[in-house]
Tab-separated table of N, CA and C in Angstrom:
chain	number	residue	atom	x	y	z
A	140	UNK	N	-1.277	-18.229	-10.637
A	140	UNK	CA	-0.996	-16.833	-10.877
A	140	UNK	C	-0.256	-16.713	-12.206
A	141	UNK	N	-0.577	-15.932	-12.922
A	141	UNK	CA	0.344	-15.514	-14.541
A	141	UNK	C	1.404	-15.197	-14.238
A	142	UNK	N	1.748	-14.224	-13.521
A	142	UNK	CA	2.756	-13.725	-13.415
A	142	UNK	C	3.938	-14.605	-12.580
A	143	UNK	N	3.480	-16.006	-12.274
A	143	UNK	CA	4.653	-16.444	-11.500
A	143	UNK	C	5.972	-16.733	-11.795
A	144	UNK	N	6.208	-17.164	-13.480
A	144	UNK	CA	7.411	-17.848	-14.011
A	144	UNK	C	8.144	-16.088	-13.741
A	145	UNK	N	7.645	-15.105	-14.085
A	145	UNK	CA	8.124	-13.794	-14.156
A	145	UNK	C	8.496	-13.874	-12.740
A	146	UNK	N	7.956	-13.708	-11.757
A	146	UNK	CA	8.731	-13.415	-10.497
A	146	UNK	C	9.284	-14.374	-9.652
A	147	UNK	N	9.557	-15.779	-10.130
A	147	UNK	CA	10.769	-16.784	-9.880
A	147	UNK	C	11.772	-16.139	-10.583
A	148	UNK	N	11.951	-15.481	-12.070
A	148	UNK	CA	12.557	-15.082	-12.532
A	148	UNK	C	13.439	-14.153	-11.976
A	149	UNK	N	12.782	-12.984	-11.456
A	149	UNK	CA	13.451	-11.569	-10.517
A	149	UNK	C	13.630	-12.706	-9.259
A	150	UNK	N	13.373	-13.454	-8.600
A	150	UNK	CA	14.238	-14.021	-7.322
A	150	UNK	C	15.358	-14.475	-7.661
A	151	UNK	N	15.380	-15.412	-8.796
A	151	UNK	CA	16.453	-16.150	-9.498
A	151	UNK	C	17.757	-15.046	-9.974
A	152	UNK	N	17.138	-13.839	-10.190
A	152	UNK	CA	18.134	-12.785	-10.828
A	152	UNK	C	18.608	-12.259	-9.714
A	153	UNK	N	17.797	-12.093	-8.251
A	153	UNK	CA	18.188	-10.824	-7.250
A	153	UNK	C	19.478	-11.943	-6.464
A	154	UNK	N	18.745	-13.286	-6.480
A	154	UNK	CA	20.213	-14.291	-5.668
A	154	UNK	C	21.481	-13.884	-6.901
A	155	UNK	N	21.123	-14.108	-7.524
A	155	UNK	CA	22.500	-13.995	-8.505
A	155	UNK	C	23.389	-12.365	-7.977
A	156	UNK	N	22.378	-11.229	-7.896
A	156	UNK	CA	23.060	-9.923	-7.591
A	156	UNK	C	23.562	-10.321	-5.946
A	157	UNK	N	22.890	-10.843	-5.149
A	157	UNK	CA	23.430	-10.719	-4.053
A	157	UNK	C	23.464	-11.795	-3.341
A	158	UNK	N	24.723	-12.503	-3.567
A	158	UNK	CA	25.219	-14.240	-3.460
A	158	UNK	C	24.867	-14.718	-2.224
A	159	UNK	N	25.006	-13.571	-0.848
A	159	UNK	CA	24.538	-14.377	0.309
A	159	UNK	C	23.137	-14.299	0.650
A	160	UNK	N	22.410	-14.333	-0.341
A	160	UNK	CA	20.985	-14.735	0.170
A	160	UNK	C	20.778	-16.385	0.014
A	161	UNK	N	20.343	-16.630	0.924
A	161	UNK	CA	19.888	-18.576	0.780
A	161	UNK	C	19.019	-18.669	0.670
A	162	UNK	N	17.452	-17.617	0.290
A	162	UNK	CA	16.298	-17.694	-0.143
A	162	UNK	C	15.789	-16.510	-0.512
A	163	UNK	N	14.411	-16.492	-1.422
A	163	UNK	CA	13.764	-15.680	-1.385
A	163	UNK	C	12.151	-15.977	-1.612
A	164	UNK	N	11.334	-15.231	-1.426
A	164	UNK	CA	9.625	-15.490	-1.178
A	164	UNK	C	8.827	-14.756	-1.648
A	165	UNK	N	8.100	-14.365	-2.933
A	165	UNK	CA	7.011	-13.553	-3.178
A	165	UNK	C	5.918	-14.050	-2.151
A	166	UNK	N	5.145	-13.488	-1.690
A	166	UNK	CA	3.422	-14.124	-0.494
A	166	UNK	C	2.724	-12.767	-0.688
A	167	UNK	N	1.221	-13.131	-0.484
A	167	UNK	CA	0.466	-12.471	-0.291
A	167	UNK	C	0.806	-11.720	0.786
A	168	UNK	N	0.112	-10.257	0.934
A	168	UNK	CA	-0.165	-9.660	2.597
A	168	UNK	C	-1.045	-10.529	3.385
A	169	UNK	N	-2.001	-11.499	3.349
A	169	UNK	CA	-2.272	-12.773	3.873
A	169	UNK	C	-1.781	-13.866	4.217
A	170	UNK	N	-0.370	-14.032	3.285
A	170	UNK	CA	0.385	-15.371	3.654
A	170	UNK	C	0.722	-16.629	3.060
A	171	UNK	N	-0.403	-16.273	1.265
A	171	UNK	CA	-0.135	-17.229	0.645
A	171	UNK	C	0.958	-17.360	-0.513
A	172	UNK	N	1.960	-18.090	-0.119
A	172	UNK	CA	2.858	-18.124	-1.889
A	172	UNK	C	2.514	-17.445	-2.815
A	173	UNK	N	3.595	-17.105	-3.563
A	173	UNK	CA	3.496	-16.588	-4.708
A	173	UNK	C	3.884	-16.889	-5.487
A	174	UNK	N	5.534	-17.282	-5.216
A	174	UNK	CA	6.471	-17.788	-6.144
A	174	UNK	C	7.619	-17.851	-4.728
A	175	UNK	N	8.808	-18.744	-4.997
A	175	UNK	CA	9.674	-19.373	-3.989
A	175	UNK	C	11.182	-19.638	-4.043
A	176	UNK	N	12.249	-19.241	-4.133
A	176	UNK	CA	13.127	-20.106	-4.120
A	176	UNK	C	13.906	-19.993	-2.371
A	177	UNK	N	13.544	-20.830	-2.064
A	177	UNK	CA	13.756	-21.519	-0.320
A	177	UNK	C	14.432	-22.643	-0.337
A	178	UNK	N	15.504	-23.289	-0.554
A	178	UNK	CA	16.099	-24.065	-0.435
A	178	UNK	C	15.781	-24.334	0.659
A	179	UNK	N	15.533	-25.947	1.552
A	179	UNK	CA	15.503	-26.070	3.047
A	179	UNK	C	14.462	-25.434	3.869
A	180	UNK	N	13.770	-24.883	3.333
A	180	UNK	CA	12.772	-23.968	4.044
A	180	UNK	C	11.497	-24.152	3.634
A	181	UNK	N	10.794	-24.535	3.975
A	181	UNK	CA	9.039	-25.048	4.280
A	181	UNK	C	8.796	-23.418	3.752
A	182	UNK	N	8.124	-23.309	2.723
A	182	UNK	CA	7.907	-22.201	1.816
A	182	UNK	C	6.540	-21.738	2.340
A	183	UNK	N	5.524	-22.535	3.046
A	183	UNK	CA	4.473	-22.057	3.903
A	183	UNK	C	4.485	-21.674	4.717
A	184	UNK	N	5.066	-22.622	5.289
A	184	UNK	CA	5.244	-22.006	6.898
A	184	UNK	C	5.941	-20.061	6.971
A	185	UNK	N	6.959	-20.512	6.310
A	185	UNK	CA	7.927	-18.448	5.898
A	185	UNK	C	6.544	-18.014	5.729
A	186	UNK	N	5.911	-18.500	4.595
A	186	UNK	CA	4.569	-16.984	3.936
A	186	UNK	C	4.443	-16.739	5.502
A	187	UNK	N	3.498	-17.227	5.737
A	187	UNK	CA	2.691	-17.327	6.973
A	187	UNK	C	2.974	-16.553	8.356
A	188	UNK	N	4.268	-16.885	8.690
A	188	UNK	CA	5.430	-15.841	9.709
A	188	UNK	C	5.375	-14.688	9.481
A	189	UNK	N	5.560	-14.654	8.224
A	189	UNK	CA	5.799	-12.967	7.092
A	189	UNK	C	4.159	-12.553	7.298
A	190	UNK	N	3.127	-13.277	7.093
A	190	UNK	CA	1.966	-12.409	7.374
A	190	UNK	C	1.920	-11.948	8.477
A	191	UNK	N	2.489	-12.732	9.579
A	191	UNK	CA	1.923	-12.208	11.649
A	191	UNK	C	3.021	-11.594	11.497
A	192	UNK	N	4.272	-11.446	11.044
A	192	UNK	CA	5.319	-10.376	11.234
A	192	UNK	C	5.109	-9.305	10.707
A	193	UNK	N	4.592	-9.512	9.235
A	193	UNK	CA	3.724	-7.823	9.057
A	193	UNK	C	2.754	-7.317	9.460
A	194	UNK	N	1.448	-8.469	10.201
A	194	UNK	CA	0.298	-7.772	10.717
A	194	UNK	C	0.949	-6.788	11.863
A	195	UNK	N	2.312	-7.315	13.061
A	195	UNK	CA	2.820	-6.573	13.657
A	195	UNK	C	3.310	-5.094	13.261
A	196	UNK	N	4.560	-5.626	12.079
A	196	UNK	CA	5.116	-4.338	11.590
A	196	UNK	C	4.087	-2.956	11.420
A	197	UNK	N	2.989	-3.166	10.792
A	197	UNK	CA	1.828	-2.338	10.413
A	197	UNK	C	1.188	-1.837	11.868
A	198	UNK	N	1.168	-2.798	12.872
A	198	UNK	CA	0.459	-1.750	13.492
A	198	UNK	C	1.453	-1.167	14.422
A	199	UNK	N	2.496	-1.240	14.636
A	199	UNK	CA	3.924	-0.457	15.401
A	199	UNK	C	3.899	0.339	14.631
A	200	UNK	N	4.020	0.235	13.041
A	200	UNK	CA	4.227	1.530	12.028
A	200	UNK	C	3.047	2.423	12.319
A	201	UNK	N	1.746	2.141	12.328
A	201	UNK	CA	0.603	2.991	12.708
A	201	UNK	C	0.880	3.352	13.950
A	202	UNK	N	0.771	2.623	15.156
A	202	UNK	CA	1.002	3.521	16.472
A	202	UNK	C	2.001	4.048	16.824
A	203	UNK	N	2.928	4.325	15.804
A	203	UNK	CA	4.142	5.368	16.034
A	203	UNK	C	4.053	6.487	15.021
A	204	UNK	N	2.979	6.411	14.509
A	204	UNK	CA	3.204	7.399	13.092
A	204	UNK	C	3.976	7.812	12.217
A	205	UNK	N	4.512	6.266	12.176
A	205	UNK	CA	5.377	6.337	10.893
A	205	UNK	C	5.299	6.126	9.170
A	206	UNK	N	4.133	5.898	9.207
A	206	UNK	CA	3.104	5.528	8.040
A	206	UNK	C	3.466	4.709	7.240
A	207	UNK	N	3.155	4.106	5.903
A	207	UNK	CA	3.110	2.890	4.985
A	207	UNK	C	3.961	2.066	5.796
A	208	UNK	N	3.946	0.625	5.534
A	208	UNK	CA	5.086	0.015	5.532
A	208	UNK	C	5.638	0.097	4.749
A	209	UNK	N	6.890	-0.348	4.659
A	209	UNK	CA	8.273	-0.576	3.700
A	209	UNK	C	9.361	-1.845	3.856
A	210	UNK	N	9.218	-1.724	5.407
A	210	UNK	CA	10.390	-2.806	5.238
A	210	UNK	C	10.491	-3.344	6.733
A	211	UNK	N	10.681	-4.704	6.650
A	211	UNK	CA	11.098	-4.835	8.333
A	211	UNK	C	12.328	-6.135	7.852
A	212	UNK	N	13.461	-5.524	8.794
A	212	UNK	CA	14.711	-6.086	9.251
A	212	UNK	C	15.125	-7.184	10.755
A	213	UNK	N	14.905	-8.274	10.573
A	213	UNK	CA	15.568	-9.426	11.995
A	213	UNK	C	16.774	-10.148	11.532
A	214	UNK	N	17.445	-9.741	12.534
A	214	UNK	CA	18.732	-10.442	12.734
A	214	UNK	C	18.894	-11.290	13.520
A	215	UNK	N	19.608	-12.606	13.221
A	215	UNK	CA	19.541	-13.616	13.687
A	215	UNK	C	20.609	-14.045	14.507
A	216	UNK	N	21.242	-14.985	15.133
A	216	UNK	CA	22.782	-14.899	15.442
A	216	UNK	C	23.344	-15.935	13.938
A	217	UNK	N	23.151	-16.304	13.171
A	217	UNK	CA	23.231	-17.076	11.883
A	217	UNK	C	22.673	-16.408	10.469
A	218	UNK	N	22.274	-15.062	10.259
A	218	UNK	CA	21.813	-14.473	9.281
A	218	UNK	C	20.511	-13.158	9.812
A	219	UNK	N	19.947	-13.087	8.628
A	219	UNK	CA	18.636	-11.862	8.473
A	219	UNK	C	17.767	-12.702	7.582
A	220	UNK	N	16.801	-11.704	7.964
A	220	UNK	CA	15.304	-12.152	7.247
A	220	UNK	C	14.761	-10.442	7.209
A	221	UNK	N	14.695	-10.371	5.712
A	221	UNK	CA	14.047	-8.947	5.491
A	221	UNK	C	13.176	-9.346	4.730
A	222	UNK	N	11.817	-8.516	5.290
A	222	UNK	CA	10.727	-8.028	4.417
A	222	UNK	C	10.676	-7.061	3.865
A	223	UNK	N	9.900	-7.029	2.221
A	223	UNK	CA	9.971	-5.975	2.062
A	223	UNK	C	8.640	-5.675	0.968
A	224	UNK	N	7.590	-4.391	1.161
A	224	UNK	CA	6.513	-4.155	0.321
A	224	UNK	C	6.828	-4.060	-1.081
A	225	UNK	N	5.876	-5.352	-1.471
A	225	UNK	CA	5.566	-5.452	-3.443
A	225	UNK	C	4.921	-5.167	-3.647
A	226	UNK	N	4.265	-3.716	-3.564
A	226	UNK	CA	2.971	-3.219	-4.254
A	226	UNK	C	2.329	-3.405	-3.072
A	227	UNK	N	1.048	-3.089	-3.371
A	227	UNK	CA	0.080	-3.273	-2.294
A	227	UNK	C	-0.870	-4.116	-1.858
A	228	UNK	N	-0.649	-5.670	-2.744
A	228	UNK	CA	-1.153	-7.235	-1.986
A	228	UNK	C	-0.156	-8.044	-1.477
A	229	UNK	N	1.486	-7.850	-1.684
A	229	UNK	CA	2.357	-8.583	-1.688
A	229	UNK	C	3.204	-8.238	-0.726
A	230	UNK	N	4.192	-9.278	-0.625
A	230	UNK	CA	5.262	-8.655	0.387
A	230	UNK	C	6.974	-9.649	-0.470
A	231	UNK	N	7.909	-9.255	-0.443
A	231	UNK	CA	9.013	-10.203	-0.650
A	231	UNK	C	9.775	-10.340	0.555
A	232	UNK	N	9.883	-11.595	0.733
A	232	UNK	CA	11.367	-12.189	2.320
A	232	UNK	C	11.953	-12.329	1.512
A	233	UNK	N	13.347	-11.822	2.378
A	233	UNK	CA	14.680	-12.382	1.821
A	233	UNK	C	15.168	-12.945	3.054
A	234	UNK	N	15.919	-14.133	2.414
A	234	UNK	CA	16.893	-14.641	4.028
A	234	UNK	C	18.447	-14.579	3.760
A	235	UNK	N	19.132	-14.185	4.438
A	235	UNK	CA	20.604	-13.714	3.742
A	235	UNK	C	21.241	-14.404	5.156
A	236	UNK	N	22.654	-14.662	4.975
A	236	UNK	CA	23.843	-14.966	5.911
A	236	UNK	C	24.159	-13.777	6.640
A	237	UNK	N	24.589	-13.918	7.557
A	237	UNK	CA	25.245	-12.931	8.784
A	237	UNK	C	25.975	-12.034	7.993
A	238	UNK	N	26.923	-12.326	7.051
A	238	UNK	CA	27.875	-11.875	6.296
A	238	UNK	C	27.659	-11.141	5.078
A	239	UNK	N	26.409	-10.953	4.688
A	239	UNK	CA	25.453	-10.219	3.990
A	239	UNK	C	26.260	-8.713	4.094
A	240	UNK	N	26.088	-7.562	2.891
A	240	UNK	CA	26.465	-6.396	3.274
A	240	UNK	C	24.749	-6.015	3.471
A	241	UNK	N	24.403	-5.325	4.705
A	241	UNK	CA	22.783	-4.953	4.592
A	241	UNK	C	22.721	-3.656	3.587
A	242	UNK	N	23.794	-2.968	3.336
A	242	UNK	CA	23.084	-1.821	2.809
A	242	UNK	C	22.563	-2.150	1.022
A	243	UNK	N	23.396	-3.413	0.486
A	243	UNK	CA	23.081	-3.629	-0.667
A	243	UNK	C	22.491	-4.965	-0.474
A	244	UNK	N	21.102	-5.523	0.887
A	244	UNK	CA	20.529	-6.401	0.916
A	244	UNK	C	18.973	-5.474	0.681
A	245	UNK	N	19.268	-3.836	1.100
A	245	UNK	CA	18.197	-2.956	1.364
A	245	UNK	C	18.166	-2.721	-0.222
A	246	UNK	N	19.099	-2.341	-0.897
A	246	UNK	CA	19.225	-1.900	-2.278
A	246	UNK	C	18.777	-2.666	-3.169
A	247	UNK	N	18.784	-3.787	-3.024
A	247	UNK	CA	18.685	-4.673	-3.905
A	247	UNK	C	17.058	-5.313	-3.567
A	248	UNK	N	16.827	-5.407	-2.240
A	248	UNK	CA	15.518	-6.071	-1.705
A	248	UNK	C	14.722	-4.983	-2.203
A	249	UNK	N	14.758	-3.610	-1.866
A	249	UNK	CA	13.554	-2.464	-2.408
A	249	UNK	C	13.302	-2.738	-3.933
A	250	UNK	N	14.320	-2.564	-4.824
A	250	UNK	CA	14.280	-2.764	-6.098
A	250	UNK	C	13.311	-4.033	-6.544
A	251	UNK	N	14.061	-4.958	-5.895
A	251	UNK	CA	13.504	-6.672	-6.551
A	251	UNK	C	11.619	-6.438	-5.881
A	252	UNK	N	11.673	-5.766	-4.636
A	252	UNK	CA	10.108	-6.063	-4.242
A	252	UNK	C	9.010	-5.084	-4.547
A	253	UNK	N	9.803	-3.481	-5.770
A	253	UNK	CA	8.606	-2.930	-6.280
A	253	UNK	C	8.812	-3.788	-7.494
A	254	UNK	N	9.470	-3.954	-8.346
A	254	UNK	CA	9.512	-4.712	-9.589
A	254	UNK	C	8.795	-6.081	-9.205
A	255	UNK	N	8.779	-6.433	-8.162
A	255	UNK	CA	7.399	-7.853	-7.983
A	255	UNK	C	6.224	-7.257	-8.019
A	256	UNK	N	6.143	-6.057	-7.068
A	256	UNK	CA	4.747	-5.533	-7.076
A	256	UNK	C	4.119	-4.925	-8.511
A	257	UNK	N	4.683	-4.646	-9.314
A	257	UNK	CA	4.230	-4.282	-10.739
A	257	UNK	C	4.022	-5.725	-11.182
A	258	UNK	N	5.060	-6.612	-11.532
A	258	UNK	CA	4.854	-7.696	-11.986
A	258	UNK	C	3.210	-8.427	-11.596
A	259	UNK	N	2.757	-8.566	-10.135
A	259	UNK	CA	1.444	-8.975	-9.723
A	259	UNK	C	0.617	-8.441	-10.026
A	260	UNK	N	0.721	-6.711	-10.155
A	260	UNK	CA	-0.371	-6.348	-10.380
A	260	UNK	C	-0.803	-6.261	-11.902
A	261	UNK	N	-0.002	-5.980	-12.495
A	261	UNK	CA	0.011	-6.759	-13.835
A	261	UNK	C	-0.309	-7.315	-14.217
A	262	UNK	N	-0.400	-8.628	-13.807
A	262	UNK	CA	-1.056	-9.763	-13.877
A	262	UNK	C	-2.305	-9.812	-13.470
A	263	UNK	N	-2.623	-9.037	-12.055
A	263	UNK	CA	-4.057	-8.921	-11.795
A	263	UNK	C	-4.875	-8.310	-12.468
A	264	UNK	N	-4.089	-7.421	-13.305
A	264	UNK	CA	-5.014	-6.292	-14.191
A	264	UNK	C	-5.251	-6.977	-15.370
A	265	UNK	N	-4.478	-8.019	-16.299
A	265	UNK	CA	-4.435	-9.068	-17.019
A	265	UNK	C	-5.994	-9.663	-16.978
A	266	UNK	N	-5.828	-10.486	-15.929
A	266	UNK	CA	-6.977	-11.400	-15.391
A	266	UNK	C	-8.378	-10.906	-14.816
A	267	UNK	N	-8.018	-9.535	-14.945
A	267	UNK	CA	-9.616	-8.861	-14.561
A	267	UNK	C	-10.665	-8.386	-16.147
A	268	UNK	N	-11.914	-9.434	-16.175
A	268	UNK	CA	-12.180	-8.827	-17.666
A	268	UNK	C	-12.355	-6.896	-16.931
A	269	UNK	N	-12.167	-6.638	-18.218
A	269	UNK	CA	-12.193	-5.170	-18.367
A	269	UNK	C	-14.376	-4.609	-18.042
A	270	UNK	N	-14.843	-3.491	-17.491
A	270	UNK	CA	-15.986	-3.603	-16.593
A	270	UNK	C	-16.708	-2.933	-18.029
A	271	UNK	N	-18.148	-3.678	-18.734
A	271	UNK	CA	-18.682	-3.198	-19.739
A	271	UNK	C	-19.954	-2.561	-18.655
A	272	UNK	N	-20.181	-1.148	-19.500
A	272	UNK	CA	-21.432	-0.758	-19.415
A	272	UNK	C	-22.021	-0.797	-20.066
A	273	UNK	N	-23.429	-1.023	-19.688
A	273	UNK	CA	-24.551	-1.102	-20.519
A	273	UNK	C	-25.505	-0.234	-21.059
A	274	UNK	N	-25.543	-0.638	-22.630
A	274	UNK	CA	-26.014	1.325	-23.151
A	274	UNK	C	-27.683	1.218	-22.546
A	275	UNK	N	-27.562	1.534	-21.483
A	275	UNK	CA	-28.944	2.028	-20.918
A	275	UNK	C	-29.020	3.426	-20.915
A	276	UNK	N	-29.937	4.059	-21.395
A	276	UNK	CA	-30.293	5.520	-21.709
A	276	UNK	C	-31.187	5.527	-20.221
A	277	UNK	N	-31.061	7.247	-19.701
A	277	UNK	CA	-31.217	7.582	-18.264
A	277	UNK	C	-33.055	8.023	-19.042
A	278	UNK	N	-33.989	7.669	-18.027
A	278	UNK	CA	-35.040	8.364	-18.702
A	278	UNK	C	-34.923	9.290	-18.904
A	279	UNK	N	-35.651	10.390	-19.619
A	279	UNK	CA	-35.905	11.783	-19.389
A	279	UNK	C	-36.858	12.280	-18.852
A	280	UNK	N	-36.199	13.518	-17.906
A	280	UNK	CA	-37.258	14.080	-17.203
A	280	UNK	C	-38.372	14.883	-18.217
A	281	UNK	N	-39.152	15.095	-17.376
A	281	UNK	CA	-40.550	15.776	-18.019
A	281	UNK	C	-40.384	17.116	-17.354
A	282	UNK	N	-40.948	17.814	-17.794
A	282	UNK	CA	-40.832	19.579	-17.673
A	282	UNK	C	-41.642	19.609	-16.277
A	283	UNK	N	-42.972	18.908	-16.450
A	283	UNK	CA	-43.677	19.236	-15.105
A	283	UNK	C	-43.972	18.661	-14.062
A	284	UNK	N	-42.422	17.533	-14.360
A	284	UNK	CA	-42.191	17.152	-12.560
A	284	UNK	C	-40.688	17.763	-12.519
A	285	UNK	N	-40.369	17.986	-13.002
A	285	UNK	CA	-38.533	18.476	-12.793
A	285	UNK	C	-39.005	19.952	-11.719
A	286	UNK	N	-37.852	19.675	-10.921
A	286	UNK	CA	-38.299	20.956	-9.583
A	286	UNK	C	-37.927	22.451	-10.397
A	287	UNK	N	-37.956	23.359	-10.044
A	287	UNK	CA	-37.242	24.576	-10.418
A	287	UNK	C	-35.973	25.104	-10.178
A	288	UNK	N	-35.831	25.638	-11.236
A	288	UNK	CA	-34.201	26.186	-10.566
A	288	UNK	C	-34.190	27.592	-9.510
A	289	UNK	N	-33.298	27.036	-8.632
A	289	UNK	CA	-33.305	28.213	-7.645
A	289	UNK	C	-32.669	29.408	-7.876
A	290	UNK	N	-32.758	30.453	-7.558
A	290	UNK	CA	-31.695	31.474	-7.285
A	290	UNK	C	-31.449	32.160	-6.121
A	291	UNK	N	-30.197	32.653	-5.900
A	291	UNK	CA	-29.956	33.508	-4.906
A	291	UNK	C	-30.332	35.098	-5.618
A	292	UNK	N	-30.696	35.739	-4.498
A	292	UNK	CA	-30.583	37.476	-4.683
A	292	UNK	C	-30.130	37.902	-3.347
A	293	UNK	N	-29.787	39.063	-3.551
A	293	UNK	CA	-29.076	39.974	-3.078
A	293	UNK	C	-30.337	40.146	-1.636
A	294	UNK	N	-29.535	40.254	-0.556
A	294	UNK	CA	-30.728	41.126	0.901
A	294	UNK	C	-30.226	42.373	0.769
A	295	UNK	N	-31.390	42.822	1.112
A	295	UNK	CA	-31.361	44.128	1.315
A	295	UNK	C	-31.226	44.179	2.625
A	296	UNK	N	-29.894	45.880	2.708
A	296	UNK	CA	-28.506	45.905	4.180
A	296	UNK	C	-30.406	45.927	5.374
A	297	UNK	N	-29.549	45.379	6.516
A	297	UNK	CA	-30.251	45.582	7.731
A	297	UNK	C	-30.678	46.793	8.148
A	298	UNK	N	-31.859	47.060	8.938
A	298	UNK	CA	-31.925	48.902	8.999
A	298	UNK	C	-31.419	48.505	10.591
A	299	UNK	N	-30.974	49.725	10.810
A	299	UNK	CA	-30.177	50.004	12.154
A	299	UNK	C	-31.109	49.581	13.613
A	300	UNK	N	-30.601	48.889	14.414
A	300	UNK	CA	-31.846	48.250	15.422
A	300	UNK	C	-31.138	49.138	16.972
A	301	UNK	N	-31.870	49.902	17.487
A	301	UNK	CA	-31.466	50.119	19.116
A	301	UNK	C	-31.798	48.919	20.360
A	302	UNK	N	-30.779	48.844	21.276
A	302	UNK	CA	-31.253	48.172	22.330
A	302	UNK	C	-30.690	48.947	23.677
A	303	UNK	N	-32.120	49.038	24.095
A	303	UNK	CA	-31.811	49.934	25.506
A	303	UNK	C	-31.719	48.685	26.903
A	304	UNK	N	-30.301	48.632	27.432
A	304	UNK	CA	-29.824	48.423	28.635
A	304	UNK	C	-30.107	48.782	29.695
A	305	UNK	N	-30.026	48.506	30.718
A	305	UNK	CA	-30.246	49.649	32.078
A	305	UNK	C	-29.150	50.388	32.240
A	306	UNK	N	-28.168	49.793	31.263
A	306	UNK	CA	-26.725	50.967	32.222
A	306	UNK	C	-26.420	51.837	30.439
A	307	UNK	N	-26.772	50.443	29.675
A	307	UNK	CA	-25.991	51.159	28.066
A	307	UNK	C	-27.394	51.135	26.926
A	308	UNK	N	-27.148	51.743	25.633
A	308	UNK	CA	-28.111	51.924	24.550
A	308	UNK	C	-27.074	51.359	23.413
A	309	UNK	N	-27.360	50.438	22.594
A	309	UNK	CA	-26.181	50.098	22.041
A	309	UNK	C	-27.479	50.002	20.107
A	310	UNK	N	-26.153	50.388	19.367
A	310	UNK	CA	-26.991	50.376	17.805
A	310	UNK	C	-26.180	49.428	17.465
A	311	UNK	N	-27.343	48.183	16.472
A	311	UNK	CA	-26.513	47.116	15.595
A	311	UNK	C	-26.941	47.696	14.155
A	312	UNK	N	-25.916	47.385	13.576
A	312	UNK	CA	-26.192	47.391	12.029
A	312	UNK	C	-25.890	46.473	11.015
């Protein structure tokens, strides 16, 4: 991936903002790495969790109608593990200590995981050649197969219609 030294970079910067994290994980919404810093932690195995923990999150978020994902929060009796949406192929884990403040693990995790999601897609847009068309000219039609053009006109108003009932006589117009 191009963009990886860039988003070791933003993990390397977001531990620095918020000291009790002991890891962090760019992965696909599938599960594969992206970029890693996991001390102690089997960096596959996390993607992988993070994919069946979001295939969950997504569909609790759908059958409650709460729409997109954003974020899912587990607490541990020894720390947290937050996910959080990088754009729309990615996801970032964070793993933080018990002692973590969450409201600036949320502040800091939203920030670091749209700034990944630009960073990837970035890169994906990088690595996609750009789509050439080809100067193919459309034939031209011929006068005497091309259909005609239609028009509307105006109806002329309805004339007044009787209908005789056995009990009523009623006029439409």
């Amino acid at each position: 991936m191009a963009a990886e030294a860039e988003v070791i970079d933003e993990l390397h910067r977001l531990r620095a903002r918020v000291p009790q994290l002991t890891g962090a994980l760019a992965a696909s919404v599938d599960g594969l790495v992206l970029a890693q810093d996991t001390p102690g932690v089997d960096p596959d195995g996390l993607a992988a969790l993070t994919a069946a923990a979001l295939g969950v999150a997504l569909r609790v978020t759908d059958a409650t109608g709460q729409g997109d994902f954003r974020e899912l929060l587990v607490r541990g009796v020894h720390g947290y593990v937050a996910t959080y949406a990088a754009g729309g192929t990615a996801v970032l884990t964070l793993l933080a200590q018990d002692r973590v403040n969450v409201g600036r693990l949320h502040l800091e995790g939203r920030r670091a995981g749209t700034r990944i999601g630009e960073l990837i897609e970035a890169a994906a847009a990088r690595a996609e050649p750009a789509p050439q068309t080809p100067a193919v000219k459309a034939p031209a039609k011929s006068a005497a197969k091309s259909a005609p053009t239609r028009t509307r006109t105006a109806r002329a108003p309805a004339k007044p219609r009787s209908t005789t009932n056995a009990r009523t006589t009623t006029t439409e117009s």
